[in-house]
CSV table of C-alpha atoms in Angstrom, one decimal:
chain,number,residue,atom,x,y,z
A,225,UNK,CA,103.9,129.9,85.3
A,226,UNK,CA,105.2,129.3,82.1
A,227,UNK,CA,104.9,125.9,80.0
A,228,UNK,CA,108.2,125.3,80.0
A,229,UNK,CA,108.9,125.6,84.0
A,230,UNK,CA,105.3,123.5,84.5
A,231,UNK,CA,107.1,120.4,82.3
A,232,UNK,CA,110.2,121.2,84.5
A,233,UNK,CA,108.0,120.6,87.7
A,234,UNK,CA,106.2,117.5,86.3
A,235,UNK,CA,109.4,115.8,85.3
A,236,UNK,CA,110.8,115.9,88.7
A,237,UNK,CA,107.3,114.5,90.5
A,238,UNK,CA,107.4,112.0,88.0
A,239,UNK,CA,111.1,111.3,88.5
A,240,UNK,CA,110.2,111.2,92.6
A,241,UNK,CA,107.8,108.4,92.1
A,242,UNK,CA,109.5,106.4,90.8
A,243,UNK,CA,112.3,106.5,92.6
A,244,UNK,CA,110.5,105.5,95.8
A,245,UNK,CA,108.3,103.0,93.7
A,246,UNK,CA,110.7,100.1,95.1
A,247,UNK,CA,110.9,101.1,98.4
A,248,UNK,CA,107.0,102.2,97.8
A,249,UNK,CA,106.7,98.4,96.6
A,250,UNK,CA,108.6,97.0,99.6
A,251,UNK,CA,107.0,98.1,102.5
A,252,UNK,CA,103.5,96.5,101.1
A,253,UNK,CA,103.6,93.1,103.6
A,254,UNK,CA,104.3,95.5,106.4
A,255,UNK,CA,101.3,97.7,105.5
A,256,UNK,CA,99.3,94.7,105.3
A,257,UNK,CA,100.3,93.2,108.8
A,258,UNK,CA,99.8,96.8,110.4
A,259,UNK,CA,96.2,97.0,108.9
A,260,UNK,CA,95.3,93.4,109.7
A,261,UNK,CA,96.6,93.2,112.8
A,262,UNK,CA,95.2,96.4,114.2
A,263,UNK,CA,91.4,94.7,112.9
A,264,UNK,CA,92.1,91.5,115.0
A,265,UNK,CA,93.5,93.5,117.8
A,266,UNK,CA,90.1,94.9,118.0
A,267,UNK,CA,90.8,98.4,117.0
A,268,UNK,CA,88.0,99.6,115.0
A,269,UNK,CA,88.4,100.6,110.8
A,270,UNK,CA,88.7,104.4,111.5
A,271,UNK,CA,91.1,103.6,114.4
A,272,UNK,CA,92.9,101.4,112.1
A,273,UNK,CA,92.7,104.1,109.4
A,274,UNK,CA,94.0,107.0,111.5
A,275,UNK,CA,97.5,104.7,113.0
A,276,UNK,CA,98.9,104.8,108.9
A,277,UNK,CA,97.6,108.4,108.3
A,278,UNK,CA,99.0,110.2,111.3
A,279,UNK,CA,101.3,108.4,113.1
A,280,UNK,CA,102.5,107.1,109.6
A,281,UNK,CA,105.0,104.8,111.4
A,282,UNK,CA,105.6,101.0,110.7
A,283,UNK,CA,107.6,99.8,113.4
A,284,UNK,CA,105.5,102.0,116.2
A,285,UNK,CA,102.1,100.9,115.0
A,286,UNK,CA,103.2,97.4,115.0
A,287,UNK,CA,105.0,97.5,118.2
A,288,UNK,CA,101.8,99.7,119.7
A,289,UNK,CA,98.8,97.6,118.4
A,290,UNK,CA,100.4,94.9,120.3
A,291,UNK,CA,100.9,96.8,123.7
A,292,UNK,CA,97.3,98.7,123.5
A,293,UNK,CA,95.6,94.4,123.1
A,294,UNK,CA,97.7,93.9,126.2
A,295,UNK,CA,96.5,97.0,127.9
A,296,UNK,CA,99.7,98.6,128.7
A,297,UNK,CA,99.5,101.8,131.0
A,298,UNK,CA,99.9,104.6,128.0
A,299,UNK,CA,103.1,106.0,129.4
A,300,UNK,CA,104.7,102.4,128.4
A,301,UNK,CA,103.0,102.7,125.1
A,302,UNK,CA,104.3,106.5,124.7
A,303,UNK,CA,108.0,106.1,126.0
A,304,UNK,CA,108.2,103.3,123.8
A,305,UNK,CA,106.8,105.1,120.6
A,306,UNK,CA,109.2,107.5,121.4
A,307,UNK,CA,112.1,105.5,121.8
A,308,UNK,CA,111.3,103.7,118.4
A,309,UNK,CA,111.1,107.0,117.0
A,310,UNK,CA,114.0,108.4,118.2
A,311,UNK,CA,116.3,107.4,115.2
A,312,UNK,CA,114.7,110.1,113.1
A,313,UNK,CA,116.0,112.8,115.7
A,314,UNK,CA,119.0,111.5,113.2
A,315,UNK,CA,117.3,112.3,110.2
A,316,UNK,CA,116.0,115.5,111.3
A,317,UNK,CA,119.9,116.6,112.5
A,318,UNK,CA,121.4,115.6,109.5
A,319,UNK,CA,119.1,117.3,107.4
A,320,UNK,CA,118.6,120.5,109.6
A,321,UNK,CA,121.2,123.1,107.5
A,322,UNK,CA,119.3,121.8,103.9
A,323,UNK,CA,116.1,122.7,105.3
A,324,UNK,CA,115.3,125.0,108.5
A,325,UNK,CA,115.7,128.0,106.4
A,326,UNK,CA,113.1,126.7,103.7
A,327,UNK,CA,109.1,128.3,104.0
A,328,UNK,CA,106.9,126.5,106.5
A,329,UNK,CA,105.2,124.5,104.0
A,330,UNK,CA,108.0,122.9,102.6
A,331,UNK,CA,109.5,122.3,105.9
A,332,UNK,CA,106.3,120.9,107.2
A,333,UNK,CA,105.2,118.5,104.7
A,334,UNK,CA,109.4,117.5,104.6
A,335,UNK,CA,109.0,117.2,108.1
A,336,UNK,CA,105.9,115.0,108.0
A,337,UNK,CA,107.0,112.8,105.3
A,338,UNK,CA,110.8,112.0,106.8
A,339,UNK,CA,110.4,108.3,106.9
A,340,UNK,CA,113.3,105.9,106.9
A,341,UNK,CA,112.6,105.5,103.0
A,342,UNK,CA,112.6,109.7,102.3
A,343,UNK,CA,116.3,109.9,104.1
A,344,UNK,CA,117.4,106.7,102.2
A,345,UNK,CA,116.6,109.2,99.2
A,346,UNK,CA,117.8,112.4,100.4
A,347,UNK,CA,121.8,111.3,101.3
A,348,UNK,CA,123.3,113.0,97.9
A,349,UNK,CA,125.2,116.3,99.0
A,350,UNK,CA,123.0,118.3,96.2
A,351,UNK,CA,119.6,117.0,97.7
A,352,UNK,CA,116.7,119.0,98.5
A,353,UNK,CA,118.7,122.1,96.5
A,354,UNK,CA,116.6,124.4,95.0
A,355,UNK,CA,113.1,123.6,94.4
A,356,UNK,CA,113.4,121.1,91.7
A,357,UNK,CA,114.9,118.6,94.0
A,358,UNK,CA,112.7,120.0,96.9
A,359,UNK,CA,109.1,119.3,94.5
A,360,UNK,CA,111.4,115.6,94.1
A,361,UNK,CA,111.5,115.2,97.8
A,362,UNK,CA,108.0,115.5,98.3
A,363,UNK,CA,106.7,113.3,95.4
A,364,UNK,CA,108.9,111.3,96.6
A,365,UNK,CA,107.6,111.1,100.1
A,366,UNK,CA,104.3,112.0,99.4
A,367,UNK,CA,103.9,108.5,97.1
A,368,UNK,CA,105.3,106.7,99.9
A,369,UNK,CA,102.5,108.5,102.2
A,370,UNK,CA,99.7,107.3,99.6
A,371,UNK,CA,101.0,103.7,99.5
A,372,UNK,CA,101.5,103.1,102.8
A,373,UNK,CA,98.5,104.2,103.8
A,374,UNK,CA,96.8,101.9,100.9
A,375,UNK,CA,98.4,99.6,102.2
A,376,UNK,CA,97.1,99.4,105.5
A,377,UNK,CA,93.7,99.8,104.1
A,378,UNK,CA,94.4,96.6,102.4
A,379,UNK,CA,95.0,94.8,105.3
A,380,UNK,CA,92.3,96.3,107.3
A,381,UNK,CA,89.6,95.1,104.2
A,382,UNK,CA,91.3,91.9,103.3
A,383,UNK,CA,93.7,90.8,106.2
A,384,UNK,CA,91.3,88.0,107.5
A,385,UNK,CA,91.9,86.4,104.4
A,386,UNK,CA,95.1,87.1,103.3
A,387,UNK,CA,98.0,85.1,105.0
A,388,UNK,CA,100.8,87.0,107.2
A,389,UNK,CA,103.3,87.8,103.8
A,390,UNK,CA,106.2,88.5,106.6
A,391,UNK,CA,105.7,85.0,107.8
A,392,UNK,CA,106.4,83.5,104.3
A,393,UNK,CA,109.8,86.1,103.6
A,394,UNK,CA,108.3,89.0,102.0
A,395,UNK,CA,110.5,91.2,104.7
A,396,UNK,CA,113.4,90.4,102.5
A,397,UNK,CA,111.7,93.0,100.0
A,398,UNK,CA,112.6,96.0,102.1
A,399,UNK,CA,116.4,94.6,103.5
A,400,UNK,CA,117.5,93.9,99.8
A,401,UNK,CA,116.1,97.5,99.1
A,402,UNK,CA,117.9,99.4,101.9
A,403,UNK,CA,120.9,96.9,100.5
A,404,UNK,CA,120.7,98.5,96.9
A,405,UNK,CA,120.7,102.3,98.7
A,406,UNK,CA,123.5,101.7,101.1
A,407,UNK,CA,125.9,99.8,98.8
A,408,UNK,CA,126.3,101.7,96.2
A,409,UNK,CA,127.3,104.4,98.9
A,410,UNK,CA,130.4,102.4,100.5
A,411,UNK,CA,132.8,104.6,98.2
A,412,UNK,CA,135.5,104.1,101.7
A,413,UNK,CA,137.0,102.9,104.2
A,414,UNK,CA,135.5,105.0,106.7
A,415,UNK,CA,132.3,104.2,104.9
A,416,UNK,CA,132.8,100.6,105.2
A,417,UNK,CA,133.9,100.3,108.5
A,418,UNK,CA,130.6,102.1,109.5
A,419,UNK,CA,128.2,99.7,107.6
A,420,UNK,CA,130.2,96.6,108.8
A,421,UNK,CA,129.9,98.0,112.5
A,422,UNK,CA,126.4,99.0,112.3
A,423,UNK,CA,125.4,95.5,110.9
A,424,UNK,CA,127.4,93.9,113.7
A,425,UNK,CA,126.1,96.0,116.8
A,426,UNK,CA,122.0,95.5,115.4
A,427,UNK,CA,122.5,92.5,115.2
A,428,UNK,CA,123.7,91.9,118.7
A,429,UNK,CA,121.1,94.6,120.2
A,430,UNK,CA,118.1,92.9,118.2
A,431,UNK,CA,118.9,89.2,120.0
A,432,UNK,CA,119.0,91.3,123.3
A,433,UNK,CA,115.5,92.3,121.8
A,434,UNK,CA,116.6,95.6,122.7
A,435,UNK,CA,114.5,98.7,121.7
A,436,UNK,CA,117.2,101.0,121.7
A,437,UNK,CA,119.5,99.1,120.0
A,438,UNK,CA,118.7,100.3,116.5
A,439,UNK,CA,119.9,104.0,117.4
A,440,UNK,CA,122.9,102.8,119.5
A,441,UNK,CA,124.5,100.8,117.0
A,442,UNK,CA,123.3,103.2,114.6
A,443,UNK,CA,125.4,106.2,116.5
A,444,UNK,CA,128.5,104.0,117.9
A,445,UNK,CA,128.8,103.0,114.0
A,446,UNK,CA,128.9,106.7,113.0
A,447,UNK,CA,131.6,107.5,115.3
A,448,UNK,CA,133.4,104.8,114.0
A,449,UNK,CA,133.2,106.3,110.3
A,450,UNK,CA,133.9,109.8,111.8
A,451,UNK,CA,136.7,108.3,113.6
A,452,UNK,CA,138.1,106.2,110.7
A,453,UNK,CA,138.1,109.5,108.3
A,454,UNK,CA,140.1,111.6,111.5
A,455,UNK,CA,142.5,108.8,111.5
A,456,UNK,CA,143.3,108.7,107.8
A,457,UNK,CA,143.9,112.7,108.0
A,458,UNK,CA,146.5,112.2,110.8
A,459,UNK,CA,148.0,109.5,109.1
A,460,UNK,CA,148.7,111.6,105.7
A,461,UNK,CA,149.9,114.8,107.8
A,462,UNK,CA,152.8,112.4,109.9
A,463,UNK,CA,153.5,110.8,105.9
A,464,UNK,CA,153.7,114.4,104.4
A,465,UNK,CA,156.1,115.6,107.4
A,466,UNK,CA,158.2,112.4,107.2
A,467,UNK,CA,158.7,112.5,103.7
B,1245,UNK,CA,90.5,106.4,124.5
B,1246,UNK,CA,92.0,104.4,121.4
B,1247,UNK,CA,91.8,108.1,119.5
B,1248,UNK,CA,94.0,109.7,122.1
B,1249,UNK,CA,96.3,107.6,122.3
B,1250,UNK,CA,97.0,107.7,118.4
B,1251,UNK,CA,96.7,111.6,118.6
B,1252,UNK,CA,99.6,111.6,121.2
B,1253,UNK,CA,101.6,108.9,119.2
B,1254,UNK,CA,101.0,111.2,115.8
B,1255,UNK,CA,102.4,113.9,118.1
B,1256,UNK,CA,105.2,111.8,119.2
B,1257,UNK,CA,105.9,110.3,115.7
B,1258,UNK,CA,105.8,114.1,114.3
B,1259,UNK,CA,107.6,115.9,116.7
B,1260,UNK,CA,111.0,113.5,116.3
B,1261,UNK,CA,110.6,114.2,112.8
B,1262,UNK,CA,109.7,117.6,113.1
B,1263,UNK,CA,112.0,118.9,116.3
B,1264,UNK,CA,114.9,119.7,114.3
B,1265,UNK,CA,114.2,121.0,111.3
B,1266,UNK,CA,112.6,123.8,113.5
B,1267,UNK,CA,114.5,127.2,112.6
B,1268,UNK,CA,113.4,128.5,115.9
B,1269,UNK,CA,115.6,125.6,117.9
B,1270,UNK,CA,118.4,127.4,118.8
B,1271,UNK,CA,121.1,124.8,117.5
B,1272,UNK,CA,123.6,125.5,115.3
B,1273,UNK,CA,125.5,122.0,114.1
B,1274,UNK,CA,129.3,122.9,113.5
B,1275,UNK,CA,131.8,121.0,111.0
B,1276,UNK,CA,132.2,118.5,113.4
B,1277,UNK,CA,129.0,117.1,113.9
B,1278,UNK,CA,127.9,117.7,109.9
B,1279,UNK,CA,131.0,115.0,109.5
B,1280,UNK,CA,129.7,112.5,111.8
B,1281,UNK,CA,126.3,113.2,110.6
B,1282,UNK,CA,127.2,112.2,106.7
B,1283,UNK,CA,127.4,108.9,108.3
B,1284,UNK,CA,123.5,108.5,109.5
B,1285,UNK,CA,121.9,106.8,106.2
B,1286,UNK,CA,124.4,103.9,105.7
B,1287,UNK,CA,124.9,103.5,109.6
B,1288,UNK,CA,120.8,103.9,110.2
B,1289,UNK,CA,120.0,101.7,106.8
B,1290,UNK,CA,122.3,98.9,107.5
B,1291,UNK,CA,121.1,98.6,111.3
B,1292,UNK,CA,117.7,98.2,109.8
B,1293,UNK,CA,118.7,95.7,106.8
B,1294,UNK,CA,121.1,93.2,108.9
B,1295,UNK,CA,119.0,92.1,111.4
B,1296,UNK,CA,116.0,90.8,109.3
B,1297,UNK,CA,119.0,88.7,106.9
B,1298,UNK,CA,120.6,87.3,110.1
B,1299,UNK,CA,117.8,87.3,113.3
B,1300,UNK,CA,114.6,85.0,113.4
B,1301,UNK,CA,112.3,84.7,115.8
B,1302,UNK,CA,114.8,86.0,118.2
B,1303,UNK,CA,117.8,83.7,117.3
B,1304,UNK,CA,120.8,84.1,115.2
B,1305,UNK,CA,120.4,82.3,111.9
B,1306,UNK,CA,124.4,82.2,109.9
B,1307,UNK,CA,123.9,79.0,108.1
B,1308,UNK,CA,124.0,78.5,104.5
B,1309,UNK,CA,120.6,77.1,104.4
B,1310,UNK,CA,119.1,80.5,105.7
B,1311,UNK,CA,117.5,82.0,102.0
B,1312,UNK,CA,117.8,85.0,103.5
B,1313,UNK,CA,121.8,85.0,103.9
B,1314,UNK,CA,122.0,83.5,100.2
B,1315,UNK,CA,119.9,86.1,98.5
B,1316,UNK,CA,121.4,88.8,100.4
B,1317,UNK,CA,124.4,87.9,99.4
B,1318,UNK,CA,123.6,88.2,95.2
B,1319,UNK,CA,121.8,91.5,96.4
B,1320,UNK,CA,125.1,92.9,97.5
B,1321,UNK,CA,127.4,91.5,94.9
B,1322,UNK,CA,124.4,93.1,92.4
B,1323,UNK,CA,124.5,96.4,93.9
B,1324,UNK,CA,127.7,96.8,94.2
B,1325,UNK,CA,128.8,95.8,90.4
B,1326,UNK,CA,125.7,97.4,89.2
B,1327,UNK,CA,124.5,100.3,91.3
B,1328,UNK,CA,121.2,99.7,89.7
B,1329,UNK,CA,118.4,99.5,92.1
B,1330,UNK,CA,116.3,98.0,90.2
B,1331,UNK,CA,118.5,95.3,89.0
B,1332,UNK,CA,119.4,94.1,92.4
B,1333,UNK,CA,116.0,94.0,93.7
B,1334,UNK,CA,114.7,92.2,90.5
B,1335,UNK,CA,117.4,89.6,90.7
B,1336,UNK,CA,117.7,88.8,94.3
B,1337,UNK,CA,114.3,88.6,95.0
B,1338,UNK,CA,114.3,86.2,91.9
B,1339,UNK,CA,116.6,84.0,94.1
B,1340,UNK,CA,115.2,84.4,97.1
B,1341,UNK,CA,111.7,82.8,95.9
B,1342,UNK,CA,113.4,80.3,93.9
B,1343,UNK,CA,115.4,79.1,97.2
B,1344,UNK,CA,111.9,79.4,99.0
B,1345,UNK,CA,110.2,77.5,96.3
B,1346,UNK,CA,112.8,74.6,96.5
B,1347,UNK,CA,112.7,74.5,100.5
């Protein structure tokens, strides 16, 4: 390999960290809860170790740790991993063309790293093109691996005598961060009218404590956008044959 | 018992990651659903985002005295003039623990 291809390669592993290093940053009091709370819900450290570094989940491991300490049959606790889960059937769709094609161990390690945060990164038409922007896409996701699962081992050493950081409104870190992604991106009106519909509908499902609701409003608010942008093309063919 | 049970969620957690990206799932997504698609991250994103500014402990919280809802808001107005990430986190979060600090 030569030097100058090497530097090439470095740059963009460099560029992928920090890129994730606020969302990387964000998730930290949700690491923390997941490791503490799976030590006082009396899993033990290597149980507590294995829920960040294979199911590598937030919301599941949360949601699990609390239905495993209330001894839930494990069909319950597996439909509703699954269900949580199912939003990155999303990810995986929309991402399907850029990447099926691609040799098993990029699609693999892509595969096992697609976290809400990795998609969040990967929206730009020209991502994971060409393996500049593929070695991107895993640093990226590979940092966010690392520091989640530190995390989590944070909170499974310390979380006895740390207090719960959710509690005191450190989950504002990782809304304002998924704010300054998605913003940026309303460039629309289809794109707006998705956002505003999304926001709407999860906000609705979530006081319906719905698990579901996340994907729902999720898809009905992408239909909307889809809809809004066929709309506007039927609009501009009747103006073009009136005028 | 406890191991199982985080094997079969790893394999639940990898597998709706995993399922489509699979070049030997015969599925082939037309124009259609690419458009509709292009509309998972801000739809996804948001549906994450709004309910931790708006729902507490299972009830709506609109008023102006929710920190949340305040600091959200300079996020937004940030990103949007800005586009910097880094910007809009630094400053929001600024006002969200000042707002904090004062309650």
């Amino acid at each position: 390999m030569s030097f100058k291809r090497k530097q090439a390669y470095l740059k963009m592993v460099q560029k992928g960290i920090i890129d994730m290093m606020p969302l990387n940053l964000a998730v930290l009091p949700w690491g923390i809860l997941c490791g503490s709370l799976a030590i006082q819900r009396g899993l033990s450290e290597l149980e507590a170790i294995l829920m960040p570094a294979l199911v590598f989940a937030g919301s599941v491991q949360l949601v699990v740790i609390e239905l495993m300490n209330n001894n839930a049959p494990l069909a319950t606790i597996l439909f509703t991993a699954f269900i949580i889960s199912s939003r990155h059937f999303l990810y995986g769709l929309a991402l399907r063309d850029k990447i099926k094609n691609l040799p098993m161990q990029w699609r693999g390690s892509l595969g096992f790293l697609l976290t809400d945060e990795l998609f969040a990164l990967s929206g730009d038409t020209k991502a994971l093109k060409g393996k500049l922007r593929l070695i991107y896409a895993v640093a990226a996701g590979g940092s966010f691996y690392l520091c989640w699962l530190l995390w989590n081992i944070i909170g499974i050493v310390a979380g006895n005598y740390l207090p719960d950081l959710t509690s005191i409104g450190l989950d504002f870190a990782i809304a304002v961060t998924f704010i300054a992604l998605v913003v940026p991106s309303i460039t629309n009106l289809a794109m707006l009218i998705t956002v505003v519909v999304a926001g709407v509908l999860s906000v609705i499902f979530k006081l319906m404590a719905w698990e579901l609701g996340l994907v729902l409003a999720s898809l009905i608010a992408m239909y909307c956008g889809y809809l809004t942008v066929n709309q506007q093309a039927k609009l501009n063919t009747v103006k073009r044959s009136v005028s | 018992m406890i191991l199982l049970t985080i094997l079969l969620l790893a394999c639940i957690t990898f597998t709706s990651r995993y399922l489509f990206l699979a070049p030997k799932l015969p599925l082939r997504i037309g124009a259609k659903i690419t458009h509709f698609l292009s509309f998972s991250a801000p739809a996804v994103l948001t549906a994450i985002w709004v309910p931790i500014i708006f729902v507490k402990d299972n009830s709506f919280n609109g008023s102006l005295s929710n920190p949340y809802l305040l600091a959200a808001t300079v996020a937004i107005i940030t990103a949007y003039k800005s586009q910097s990430v880094y910007l809009t986190l630094s400053l929001s979060i600024t006002v969200f623990a000042l707002l904090h600090f004062i309650n």
